[in-house]
Coordinates of C-alpha atoms and ligand atoms in Angstrom, one line a residue:
M527 CA 2.5 -21.4 -5.3
K528 CA 4.6 -23.0 -2.6
D529 CA 5.3 -21.6 0.8
T530 CA 8.0 -23.5 2.6
A531 CA 9.9 -23.5 6.0
K532 CA 12.7 -21.7 4.2
H533 CA 10.5 -18.8 3.1
Q534 CA 9.2 -18.6 6.6
G535 CA 12.7 -18.4 7.9
L536 CA 13.5 -15.6 5.4
R537 CA 10.3 -13.7 6.5
N538 CA 11.4 -14.0 10.2
Q539 CA 14.8 -12.5 9.3
L540 CA 13.1 -9.7 7.2
A541 CA 10.9 -8.8 10.2
K542 CA 14.0 -8.5 12.4
I543 CA 15.6 -6.2 9.8
L544 CA 12.5 -4.0 9.8
E545 CA 12.4 -4.0 13.6
A546 CA 16.0 -2.8 13.6
K547 CA 15.0 0.0 11.2
G548 CA 12.4 1.2 13.7
I549 CA 9.3 -0.7 13.0
T550 CA 7.7 -1.4 16.4
D551 CA 4.0 -2.3 15.6
Q552 CA 3.8 -5.9 16.4
N553 CA 0.7 -6.5 14.2
V554 CA 2.6 -5.0 11.2
L555 CA 5.6 -7.2 12.0
D556 CA 3.2 -10.2 12.2
A557 CA 1.9 -9.4 8.7
I558 CA 5.5 -9.4 7.4
R559 CA 6.1 -12.7 9.1
K560 CA 2.9 -14.3 7.7
I561 CA 2.4 -13.0 4.1
P562 CA 4.2 -15.0 1.4
R563 CA 5.8 -12.0 -0.4
H564 CA 7.6 -14.2 -2.8
L565 CA 4.2 -15.2 -4.4
F566 CA 3.6 -11.5 -5.3
I567 CA 6.6 -11.3 -7.6
D568 CA 7.7 -13.3 -10.6
S569 CA 8.8 -16.8 -9.5
S570 CA 12.2 -16.5 -11.2
F571 CA 13.1 -13.6 -8.9
E572 CA 12.0 -15.4 -5.8
S573 CA 15.3 -15.0 -4.2
H574 CA 14.9 -11.3 -4.0
A575 CA 11.5 -11.5 -2.3
Y576 CA 12.8 -11.2 1.3
Q577 CA 15.4 -8.6 0.8
D578 CA 14.4 -5.1 2.0
K579 CA 14.2 -3.6 -1.4
A580 CA 11.6 -2.6 -4.0
F581 CA 11.3 -4.9 -7.1
P582 CA 9.9 -4.7 -10.5
I583 CA 6.5 -6.3 -11.2
A584 CA 4.5 -6.1 -14.4
A585 CA 4.1 -2.9 -16.6
E586 CA 7.1 -1.0 -15.3
Q587 CA 5.8 -0.9 -11.8
T588 CA 7.3 -2.0 -8.5
I589 CA 6.4 -3.8 -5.4
S590 CA 7.2 -1.4 -2.7
Q591 CA 10.1 -1.9 -0.4
P592 CA 9.1 -4.0 2.7
Y593 CA 10.4 -1.1 5.0
T594 CA 8.1 1.3 3.1
V595 CA 5.0 -1.0 3.4
A596 CA 5.7 -1.5 7.1
F597 CA 6.3 2.2 7.7
Q598 CA 3.1 3.3 5.9
S599 CA 1.1 0.6 7.7
Q600 CA 2.5 1.5 11.1
T601 CA 2.0 5.2 10.5
L602 CA -1.6 4.7 9.5
A603 CA -2.2 2.9 12.9
V604 CA -4.8 0.6 11.2
K605 CA -7.5 -0.8 13.7
P606 CA -9.8 -3.7 12.9
S607 CA -12.9 -2.8 10.8
E608 CA -11.6 0.6 9.7
K609 CA -12.5 1.5 6.2
I610 CA -9.4 2.1 4.1
L611 CA -8.9 3.3 0.6
E612 CA -5.6 2.3 -1.0
I613 CA -4.4 4.1 -4.2
G614 CA -2.0 1.9 -6.3
T615 CA -2.7 -1.7 -5.8
G616 CA 0.3 -2.9 -7.8
S617 CA 1.1 -6.4 -6.8
G618 CA -1.4 -6.3 -3.9
Y619 CA 1.2 -6.8 -1.2
Q620 CA 0.3 -3.7 0.7
T621 CA -3.3 -4.6 0.3
A622 CA -2.6 -8.1 1.9
V623 CA -0.9 -6.3 4.9
L624 CA -3.9 -4.0 5.4
L625 CA -6.2 -6.9 5.3
H626 CA -4.0 -8.9 7.8
L627 CA -4.5 -5.9 10.1
K628 CA -8.3 -6.6 9.6
A629 CA -9.2 -3.4 7.8
I630 CA -11.9 -3.2 5.2
V631 CA -10.0 -2.4 2.1
Y632 CA -11.0 -0.6 -1.1
T633 CA -8.1 -0.5 -3.6
I634 CA -7.6 1.2 -7.0
E635 CA -5.1 0.5 -9.7
R636 CA -4.9 2.5 -13.0
Q637 CA -2.6 0.2 -15.0
H638 CA -4.9 -2.4 -16.8
E639 CA -2.4 -5.1 -17.3
L640 CA -1.4 -5.0 -13.6
F641 CA -5.0 -4.7 -12.5
K642 CA -5.9 -7.9 -14.4
K643 CA -2.9 -9.8 -13.2
T644 CA -3.4 -8.9 -9.6
A645 CA -7.3 -9.4 -9.7
S646 CA -6.7 -13.0 -10.8
F647 CA -3.8 -13.6 -8.3
L648 CA -5.2 -12.3 -5.0
P649 CA -8.1 -14.7 -4.7
K650 CA -5.7 -17.6 -5.1
I651 CA -4.0 -16.8 -1.9
G652 CA -7.2 -15.8 -0.1
V653 CA -6.6 -12.0 -0.1
K654 CA -10.0 -10.4 -0.4
P655 CA -10.3 -6.6 -0.6
K656 CA -13.9 -5.4 -0.2
R657 CA -13.6 -3.8 -3.7
F658 CA -10.8 -3.7 -6.3
I659 CA -11.3 -1.1 -8.8
F660 CA -9.7 -0.3 -12.2
G661 CA -9.7 3.5 -12.1
D662 CA -7.9 6.7 -11.4
G663 CA -6.9 7.2 -7.7
Y664 CA -6.7 10.9 -8.2
K665 CA -10.4 10.9 -7.9
G666 CA -10.6 8.7 -4.9
L667 CA -13.8 6.7 -4.5
Q668 CA -16.6 9.1 -3.8
E669 CA -19.4 6.5 -3.7
E670 CA -17.7 4.7 -0.8
A671 CA -16.6 7.8 1.1
P672 CA -15.8 8.8 3.8
F673 CA -12.8 6.7 4.8
D674 CA -11.0 6.3 8.1
K675 CA -7.7 6.2 6.3
I676 CA -6.4 6.7 2.8
I677 CA -3.0 5.4 1.8
V678 CA -1.2 6.3 -1.6
T679 CA 1.5 4.1 -2.8
A680 CA 2.7 6.0 -5.7
G681 CA 4.6 9.3 -5.8
A682 CA 2.0 12.2 -6.1
P683 CA 3.2 15.5 -7.7
F684 CA 0.5 17.2 -5.6
V685 CA -2.0 16.3 -3.0
P686 CA -5.4 15.5 -4.8
N687 CA -8.2 17.4 -3.2
P688 CA -10.8 14.6 -3.5
L689 CA -8.6 12.4 -1.2
L690 CA -8.7 15.0 1.5
A691 CA -12.4 15.5 1.0
Q692 CA -13.1 11.8 1.3
L693 CA -11.7 11.5 4.8
K694 CA -13.7 11.2 8.0
I695 CA -13.2 13.8 10.6
G696 CA -10.2 12.3 12.5
G697 CA -9.2 10.4 9.5
K698 CA -5.7 10.1 8.0
L699 CA -4.3 10.4 4.5
L700 CA -0.8 9.2 4.1
I701 CA 0.8 10.1 0.7
P702 CA 4.3 10.5 -0.6
V703 CA 4.5 13.9 -2.3
G704 CA 7.0 15.0 -4.8
N705 CA 8.4 14.2 -8.3
E706 CA 11.9 12.7 -8.4
T707 CA 11.8 11.6 -4.7
Q708 CA 8.9 12.2 -2.3
I709 CA 8.3 13.4 1.2
M710 CA 6.0 11.0 3.1
T711 CA 3.2 13.3 4.2
L712 CA 0.5 12.6 6.7
F713 CA -2.7 14.7 6.9
I714 CA -5.1 14.3 9.8
R715 CA -8.6 15.7 9.3
K716 CA -9.3 17.9 12.5
S717 CA -12.6 19.3 11.2
Q718 CA -14.5 19.9 8.1
K719 CA -12.0 22.5 6.9
E720 CA -8.8 21.9 9.0
F721 CA -6.1 19.4 8.4
E722 CA -2.9 18.9 10.5
K723 CA 0.1 18.1 8.3
Q724 CA 3.2 16.2 9.2
E725 CA 6.2 15.4 7.0
L726 CA 7.8 12.0 7.8
G727 CA 10.9 11.8 5.7
D728 CA 12.1 11.0 2.2
F729 CA 11.0 8.0 0.1
A730 CA 11.2 7.0 -3.6
F731 CA 8.1 5.7 -5.4
V732 CA 7.0 5.2 -9.0
P733 CA 4.9 8.1 -10.1
M734 CA 1.2 8.6 -9.6
L735 CA -0.2 9.0 -13.1
E736 CA -3.5 10.2 -14.3
K737 CA -5.7 7.6 -15.9
K738 CA -5.3 7.0 -19.7
N739 CA -8.6 6.8 -21.3
Ligands
SAH806 N1 1.4 -1.1 -3.1 C1 2.0 -1.6 -4.3 C2 2.9 -0.5 -4.9 C3 2.9 -0.5 -6.4 S1 3.7 0.8 -7.2 C4 2.8 -2.8 -4.1 O1 3.4 -2.9 -3.0 O2 2.9 -3.7 -5.0 C5 2.4 2.0 -7.4 C6 1.2 1.6 -8.2 O3 0.4 2.7 -8.3 C7 1.5 1.1 -9.5 O4 0.9 -0.2 -9.7 C8 0.8 2.1 -10.5 O5 0.3 1.6 -11.7 C9 -0.3 2.6 -9.5 N2 -0.8 4.0 -9.9 C10 -0.1 5.0 -10.4 N3 -0.9 6.1 -10.6 C11 -2.2 5.7 -10.2 C12 -3.4 6.3 -10.1 N4 -3.7 7.5 -10.5 N5 -4.5 5.6 -9.6 C13 -4.3 4.4 -9.2 N6 -3.2 3.7 -9.2 C14 -2.1 4.3 -9.7

């Protein structure tokens, strides 16, 4: 679990690449520069860690592309102490970015092997979500609702109603919607019943699946 000056240099370069692609939020770029992404992937593939691409982790899942993580984080406009629900913990890299932005993070993963692996890894690098839950993100997390922000990091075939219902008024749900590829979709809760919807471009995620029992 080493983090060296070379890794730091690669992170600085990655942050520059993301800036060139349109990431302007300095706190998000700072997270990219500080968080040792190479520790979130298998050490034999370390050389891929600071390229701007998705990469396989355990159980046929991927760690999201850095640009995607930065884009989602910037779009959510995370502020300190906000209560955020993340669906699809995966490697925990996006979780670490949200925590770097000083959010209070609740995160859900449905793949058990990955859940166990990430649950044992995150404390080793001091990444501490408020709760890390093995469960089905389609249901959200009713007992902790409402949330300021909800971020989904898997491709959802449809928008789960519980996620909309668990937003505060003024809160935001950011979710990639679609099957083969997805449209990044932002919902802003305007009132109890009204949501504003914005479509923010095409992305590619692994699918959001319902929990196996
Ligand atoms: N943010 C993660 C992305 C991982 S890929 C990272 O950067 O590493 C998406 C993750 O969503 C996978 O780990 C997958 O197992 C998980 N997932 C898929 N469907 C889910 C569901 N219904 N509830 C919770 N997690 C889900």
